[in-house]
Amino acid sequence: MCGIFGVYNLPGDANAFRQRALYLSKKLRHRGPDWSGCTVAGNHILCHERLAIVGVESGAQPLTNDDESLILSVNGEIYNHKALRKMCPADTHFKTQSDCEVILHLYKQMGPEVVKHLDGMFSWILLDTKKNRILAARDPIGITTLYQGWSSKQPGTIYFASELKALNEECDRIVAFPPGHIFDSETGETTRYFEPTWWADEKIPEAPVDYQLIRESLEKAVRKRLMSEVPYGVLLSGGLDSSLIASIAARETQKIIDGVPLNRDGDDVDESAVSSWPRLHSFSIGLVGSPDLAAARIAAEYLKTVHHEYTFTVQDGLDAVADVVYHLETYDVTTIRASTPMYLLSRKIRAMGVKMVLSGEGADEIFGGYLYFHAAPSAAELHTETVSRVKNLHYADCLRANKSTMAWGVEARVPFLDKAFLEVAMNVDPKEKMSIKSKKMEKHILRKAFDTSDDPTAQPYLPDSILWRQKEQFSDGVGYGWIDSLKDTATEKVSDEQFAKAAERWPLDTPQTKEAYWYREIFEQWYPQDACTESVVRWIPRGDWGCPADPSGRAQKVHDSAYDKSA
């Protein structure tokens, strides 16, 4: 992943704005510390801050075609780029080994329809100078981040950037670009191109669970995400989701070492996964004695990964909160709680020279894994909630996984959000996802798909203590004292008098707790412009299901260490 910045239809001389554009693009350099690029064409500017993972030697951006009439700036990875190259005319000249260059050449053939053929995580800006046309697109779920902005001082000018911080000084309206959409200046419209069968939340699926299909689809999703020319690893919390991804990645990494090709299904999977590290590396973080560290140790020992365990103190975390808010560009309580340890861990990972990690985001939204799903009144309502949570991942866990890692130039890839896997998992009858009166463990069908206990000849994916471990939200699992300390610190920093006037200070999206007030105050220090709040969406627990207002997993009655077991 990288950082992209672009301005379309600048008034006056665009070259005069070049230094300003470089300054704004530099605010994204943490996302791409390996190289910078800037192209001015007419009254348009595209900039790029590169994190080199694929096509390391030749993939500097912005990319151009032979006559430089097409200019492209991309943040992301196109996993099916080898298959897409075969769709191009035989005489197509590829100037680089970048997985993203194919977008340019397919655009010449099919225009905006190119986005429908991409399998990956991406945000990109494409300038067609002959038509004076700009396109901007974001991946189906919003794994990558993209913002769009406008200035009332420059009507007709449109800004794009990977992060809010590159726009807030220029624009007085900024929105999060919607996932699964493409903007076309020729029509002036932003339209949805991603139309999976499960998108309509009122349509309740009835397909029986196919454990083998779930297992094989996830394995394939992991396999295609090993595309890399640099060392990679896995984030391992010791929970089910990250441990499954680590288990599959460890198996595939061993196959690479043994000479087994990644491309085993005729899908032209990029086989550039490096074998310079003979064993998969895994990374975990937590307070001393945290549940996640203990569980991750068990998983890593079983999987035989080279495991790196880091601890942080409560003070380390508290000291980082302001920086976390700066990088995340949100004041959502749940996101900040979970992002702080991930932000600290990412710094350690980058220091080891690792640029890419696999992570387990998305499974809880897909399978109803959060403990509050135990309170779902019916299967239909559970399904509607899962669809809503997946659609809004770009405001929460995708935003966290992207920005807390990219703050240090580390790319997180999330196999659970693979398009093909989603098509399988989101079409399962939601009755199969119900945790009936807490007697059926959350994400039961995912656990069962990787349970080999009925086959004594099979090598288990995980030990039972991990495969059947209760859901532990990352912000809880790193150590129960972490959230408690955040609440205590907020109580100290925010007086009763200040909190009583919260609605006067912020009449829109008013903080409901002192912790939320504290984060909102920090956000305002970094991003004081009114335009900055439009892109922030807070997650609100399902009070109508009887869920507590605190989003922590421990606030749910079914948690083994719940705050209030007597309720």
PDB file of C-alpha atoms in Angstrom, residues 21-159:
ATOM      1  CA  ALA A  21       0.930  19.586  -3.760  1.00  0.00           C
ATOM      2  CA  LEU A  22       4.270  18.079  -2.722  1.00  0.00           C
ATOM      3  CA  TYR A  23       3.808  19.526   0.763  1.00  0.00           C
ATOM      4  CA  LEU A  24       0.338  18.007   1.072  1.00  0.00           C
ATOM      5  CA  SER A  25       1.484  14.680  -0.339  1.00  0.00           C
ATOM      6  CA  LYS A  26       4.369  14.622   2.135  1.00  0.00           C
ATOM      7  CA  LYS A  27       1.794  14.377   4.923  1.00  0.00           C
ATOM      8  CA  LEU A  28       1.194  10.857   3.610  1.00  0.00           C
ATOM      9  CA  ARG A  29       4.838   9.810   3.465  1.00  0.00           C
ATOM     10  CA  HIS A  30       4.534   7.507   6.473  1.00  0.00           C
ATOM     11  CA  ARG A  31       2.378   5.364   4.165  1.00  0.00           C
ATOM     12  CA  GLY A  32       5.064   5.230   1.479  1.00  0.00           C
ATOM     13  CA  PRO A  33       8.574   6.004   2.709  1.00  0.00           C
ATOM     14  CA  ASP A  34      10.346   4.266  -0.200  1.00  0.00           C
ATOM     15  CA  TRP A  35       9.904   6.840  -2.984  1.00  0.00           C
ATOM     16  CA  SER A  36       7.878   9.876  -4.020  1.00  0.00           C
ATOM     17  CA  GLY A  37       6.480  10.909  -7.388  1.00  0.00           C
ATOM     18  CA  CYS A  38       4.584  13.880  -8.814  1.00  0.00           C
ATOM     19  CA  THR A  39       3.138  14.445 -12.282  1.00  0.00           C
ATOM     20  CA  VAL A  40       1.562  17.662 -13.568  1.00  0.00           C
ATOM     21  CA  ALA A  41      -0.612  17.434 -16.678  1.00  0.00           C
ATOM     22  CA  GLY A  42      -2.605  20.437 -17.817  1.00  0.00           C
ATOM     23  CA  ASN A  43      -4.353  21.795 -14.740  1.00  0.00           C
ATOM     24  CA  HIS A  44      -4.219  18.486 -12.867  1.00  0.00           C
ATOM     25  CA  ILE A  45      -1.685  17.020 -10.419  1.00  0.00           C
ATOM     26  CA  LEU A  46      -1.167  13.448  -9.245  1.00  0.00           C
ATOM     27  CA  CYS A  47       1.266  12.547  -6.443  1.00  0.00           C
ATOM     28  CA  HIS A  48       2.364   9.250  -4.961  1.00  0.00           C
ATOM     29  CA  GLU A  49       4.213   8.113  -1.831  1.00  0.00           C
ATOM     30  CA  ARG A  50       5.407   4.566  -2.427  1.00  0.00           C
ATOM     31  CA  LEU A  51       5.676   1.502  -0.230  1.00  0.00           C
ATOM     32  CA  ALA A  52       7.468  -0.971  -2.497  1.00  0.00           C
ATOM     33  CA  ILE A  53       6.222  -4.565  -2.133  1.00  0.00           C
ATOM     34  CA  VAL A  54       5.568  -5.817  -5.696  1.00  0.00           C
ATOM     35  CA  GLY A  55       7.600  -4.660  -8.699  1.00  0.00           C
ATOM     36  CA  VAL A  56      10.124  -3.225  -6.264  1.00  0.00           C
ATOM     37  CA  GLU A  57      12.732  -2.289  -8.869  1.00  0.00           C
ATOM     38  CA  SER A  58      10.432  -0.764 -11.484  1.00  0.00           C
ATOM     39  CA  GLY A  59       7.067   0.194 -10.030  1.00  0.00           C
ATOM     40  CA  ALA A  60       7.555   3.871  -9.141  1.00  0.00           C
ATOM     41  CA  GLN A  61       4.420   5.984  -9.569  1.00  0.00           C
ATOM     42  CA  PRO A  62       2.497   7.782 -10.953  1.00  0.00           C
ATOM     43  CA  LEU A  63       2.407   5.231 -13.762  1.00  0.00           C
ATOM     44  CA  THR A  64       1.911   6.279 -17.396  1.00  0.00           C
ATOM     45  CA  ASN A  65       1.256   4.599 -20.722  1.00  0.00           C
ATOM     46  CA  ASP A  66       3.650   4.975 -23.652  1.00  0.00           C
ATOM     47  CA  ASP A  67       2.392   8.358 -24.865  1.00  0.00           C
ATOM     48  CA  GLU A  68       1.761   9.543 -21.289  1.00  0.00           C
ATOM     49  CA  SER A  69      -1.845  10.350 -22.092  1.00  0.00           C
ATOM     50  CA  LEU A  70      -2.943   8.165 -19.183  1.00  0.00           C
ATOM     51  CA  ILE A  71      -1.589   8.778 -15.683  1.00  0.00           C
ATOM     52  CA  LEU A  72      -2.329   6.531 -12.708  1.00  0.00           C
ATOM     53  CA  SER A  73      -1.675   6.778  -8.987  1.00  0.00           C
ATOM     54  CA  VAL A  74      -2.598   3.673  -6.969  1.00  0.00           C
ATOM     55  CA  ASN A  75      -2.642   2.634  -3.332  1.00  0.00           C
ATOM     56  CA  GLY A  76      -3.075  -1.106  -3.006  1.00  0.00           C
ATOM     57  CA  GLU A  77      -2.497  -4.533  -4.488  1.00  0.00           C
ATOM     58  CA  ILE A  78      -4.152  -6.200  -7.495  1.00  0.00           C
ATOM     59  CA  TYR A  79      -3.978  -9.926  -6.746  1.00  0.00           C
ATOM     60  CA  ASN A  80      -5.242 -11.075 -10.142  1.00  0.00           C
ATOM     61  CA  HIS A  81      -2.947  -8.827 -12.194  1.00  0.00           C
ATOM     62  CA  LYS A  82      -1.354 -11.758 -14.032  1.00  0.00           C
ATOM     63  CA  ALA A  83      -4.733 -12.995 -15.235  1.00  0.00           C
ATOM     64  CA  LEU A  84      -5.701  -9.450 -16.204  1.00  0.00           C
ATOM     65  CA  ARG A  85      -2.543  -9.039 -18.290  1.00  0.00           C
ATOM     66  CA  LYS A  86      -3.794 -11.849 -20.484  1.00  0.00           C
ATOM     67  CA  MET A  87      -6.883  -9.762 -21.260  1.00  0.00           C
ATOM     68  CA  CYS A  88      -4.715  -7.040 -22.808  1.00  0.00           C
ATOM     69  CA  PRO A  89      -3.805  -7.033 -26.513  1.00  0.00           C
ATOM     70  CA  ALA A  90      -0.723  -9.085 -27.347  1.00  0.00           C
ATOM     71  CA  ASP A  91       1.263  -5.990 -28.331  1.00  0.00           C
ATOM     72  CA  THR A  92       0.612  -4.169 -25.031  1.00  0.00           C
ATOM     73  CA  HIS A  93       3.823  -2.667 -23.688  1.00  0.00           C
ATOM     74  CA  PHE A  94       4.177  -2.999 -19.926  1.00  0.00           C
ATOM     75  CA  LYS A  95       6.760  -0.519 -18.669  1.00  0.00           C
ATOM     76  CA  THR A  96       7.008  -1.977 -15.145  1.00  0.00           C
ATOM     77  CA  GLN A  97       6.494  -5.153 -13.128  1.00  0.00           C
ATOM     78  CA  SER A  98       3.932  -3.366 -10.965  1.00  0.00           C
ATOM     79  CA  ASP A  99       0.714  -5.271 -10.316  1.00  0.00           C
ATOM     80  CA  CYS A 100      -1.150  -1.977 -10.810  1.00  0.00           C
ATOM     81  CA  GLU A 101      -0.014  -1.053 -14.324  1.00  0.00           C
ATOM     82  CA  VAL A 102      -2.587  -3.366 -15.878  1.00  0.00           C
ATOM     83  CA  ILE A 103      -5.301  -0.893 -14.813  1.00  0.00           C
ATOM     84  CA  LEU A 104      -3.977   1.629 -17.350  1.00  0.00           C
ATOM     85  CA  HIS A 105      -4.049  -0.787 -20.259  1.00  0.00           C
ATOM     86  CA  LEU A 106      -7.440  -2.280 -19.482  1.00  0.00           C
ATOM     87  CA  TYR A 107      -8.904   1.209 -19.125  1.00  0.00           C
ATOM     88  CA  LYS A 108      -7.976   1.800 -22.781  1.00  0.00           C
ATOM     89  CA  GLN A 109     -10.115  -1.229 -23.673  1.00  0.00           C
ATOM     90  CA  MET A 110     -13.101  -0.922 -21.375  1.00  0.00           C
ATOM     91  CA  GLY A 111     -13.067   2.475 -19.678  1.00  0.00           C
ATOM     92  CA  PRO A 112     -14.512   2.630 -16.141  1.00  0.00           C
ATOM     93  CA  GLU A 113     -15.629  -1.015 -16.390  1.00  0.00           C
ATOM     94  CA  VAL A 114     -12.035  -1.989 -15.570  1.00  0.00           C
ATOM     95  CA  VAL A 115     -12.780  -1.628 -11.873  1.00  0.00           C
ATOM     96  CA  LYS A 116     -15.226  -4.534 -11.975  1.00  0.00           C
ATOM     97  CA  HIS A 117     -12.442  -6.889 -13.031  1.00  0.00           C
ATOM     98  CA  LEU A 118     -10.030  -6.059 -10.211  1.00  0.00           C
ATOM     99  CA  ASP A 119      -9.492  -8.526  -7.385  1.00  0.00           C
ATOM    100  CA  GLY A 120      -7.609  -6.784  -4.624  1.00  0.00           C
ATOM    101  CA  MET A 121      -7.517  -3.916  -2.196  1.00  0.00           C
ATOM    102  CA  PHE A 122      -7.082  -0.555  -3.846  1.00  0.00           C
ATOM    103  CA  SER A 123      -7.764   3.127  -4.123  1.00  0.00           C
ATOM    104  CA  TRP A 124      -6.699   4.800  -7.329  1.00  0.00           C
ATOM    105  CA  ILE A 125      -6.896   7.982  -9.379  1.00  0.00           C
ATOM    106  CA  LEU A 126      -6.633   7.748 -13.164  1.00  0.00           C
ATOM    107  CA  LEU A 127      -6.245  10.819 -15.372  1.00  0.00           C
ATOM    108  CA  ASP A 128      -7.108  10.605 -19.066  1.00  0.00           C
ATOM    109  CA  THR A 129      -5.492  13.746 -20.503  1.00  0.00           C
ATOM    110  CA  LYS A 130      -6.990  13.332 -23.979  1.00  0.00           C
ATOM    111  CA  LYS A 131     -10.515  13.431 -22.566  1.00  0.00           C
ATOM    112  CA  ASN A 132      -9.695  15.762 -19.676  1.00  0.00           C
ATOM    113  CA  ARG A 133     -11.284  13.073 -17.530  1.00  0.00           C
ATOM    114  CA  ILE A 134     -10.489  11.734 -14.068  1.00  0.00           C
ATOM    115  CA  LEU A 135     -11.643   8.510 -12.468  1.00  0.00           C
ATOM    116  CA  ALA A 136     -11.291   7.567  -8.806  1.00  0.00           C
ATOM    117  CA  ALA A 137     -12.189   4.189  -7.318  1.00  0.00           C
ATOM    118  CA  ARG A 138     -12.040   2.353  -4.007  1.00  0.00           C
ATOM    119  CA  ASP A 139     -12.023  -1.391  -3.328  1.00  0.00           C
ATOM    120  CA  PRO A 140     -15.329  -3.170  -2.578  1.00  0.00           C
ATOM    121  CA  ILE A 141     -15.147  -3.157   1.239  1.00  0.00           C
ATOM    122  CA  GLY A 142     -12.872  -0.181   1.861  1.00  0.00           C
ATOM    123  CA  ILE A 143      -9.744  -1.992   3.059  1.00  0.00           C
ATOM    124  CA  THR A 144      -7.749   0.930   1.697  1.00  0.00           C
ATOM    125  CA  THR A 145      -8.627   4.479   2.669  1.00  0.00           C
ATOM    126  CA  LEU A 146      -9.626   7.288   0.309  1.00  0.00           C
ATOM    127  CA  TYR A 147     -11.061  10.767   0.830  1.00  0.00           C
ATOM    128  CA  GLN A 148     -12.580  13.276  -1.560  1.00  0.00           C
ATOM    129  CA  GLY A 149     -12.664  17.015  -0.943  1.00  0.00           C
ATOM    130  CA  TRP A 150     -13.881  20.307  -2.365  1.00  0.00           C
ATOM    131  CA  SER A 151     -13.153  23.960  -1.678  1.00  0.00           C
ATOM    132  CA  SER A 152     -15.793  26.667  -1.975  1.00  0.00           C
ATOM    133  CA  LYS A 153     -12.979  28.989  -3.085  1.00  0.00           C
ATOM    134  CA  GLN A 154     -12.334  26.787  -6.128  1.00  0.00           C
ATOM    135  CA  PRO A 155     -15.647  25.562  -7.550  1.00  0.00           C
ATOM    136  CA  GLY A 156     -15.049  22.755 -10.000  1.00  0.00           C
ATOM    137  CA  THR A 157     -11.787  21.610  -8.389  1.00  0.00           C
ATOM    138  CA  ILE A 158     -11.777  18.137  -6.829  1.00  0.00           C
ATOM    139  CA  TYR A 159      -9.223  16.765  -4.392  1.00  0.00           C
TER     140      TYR A 159
END
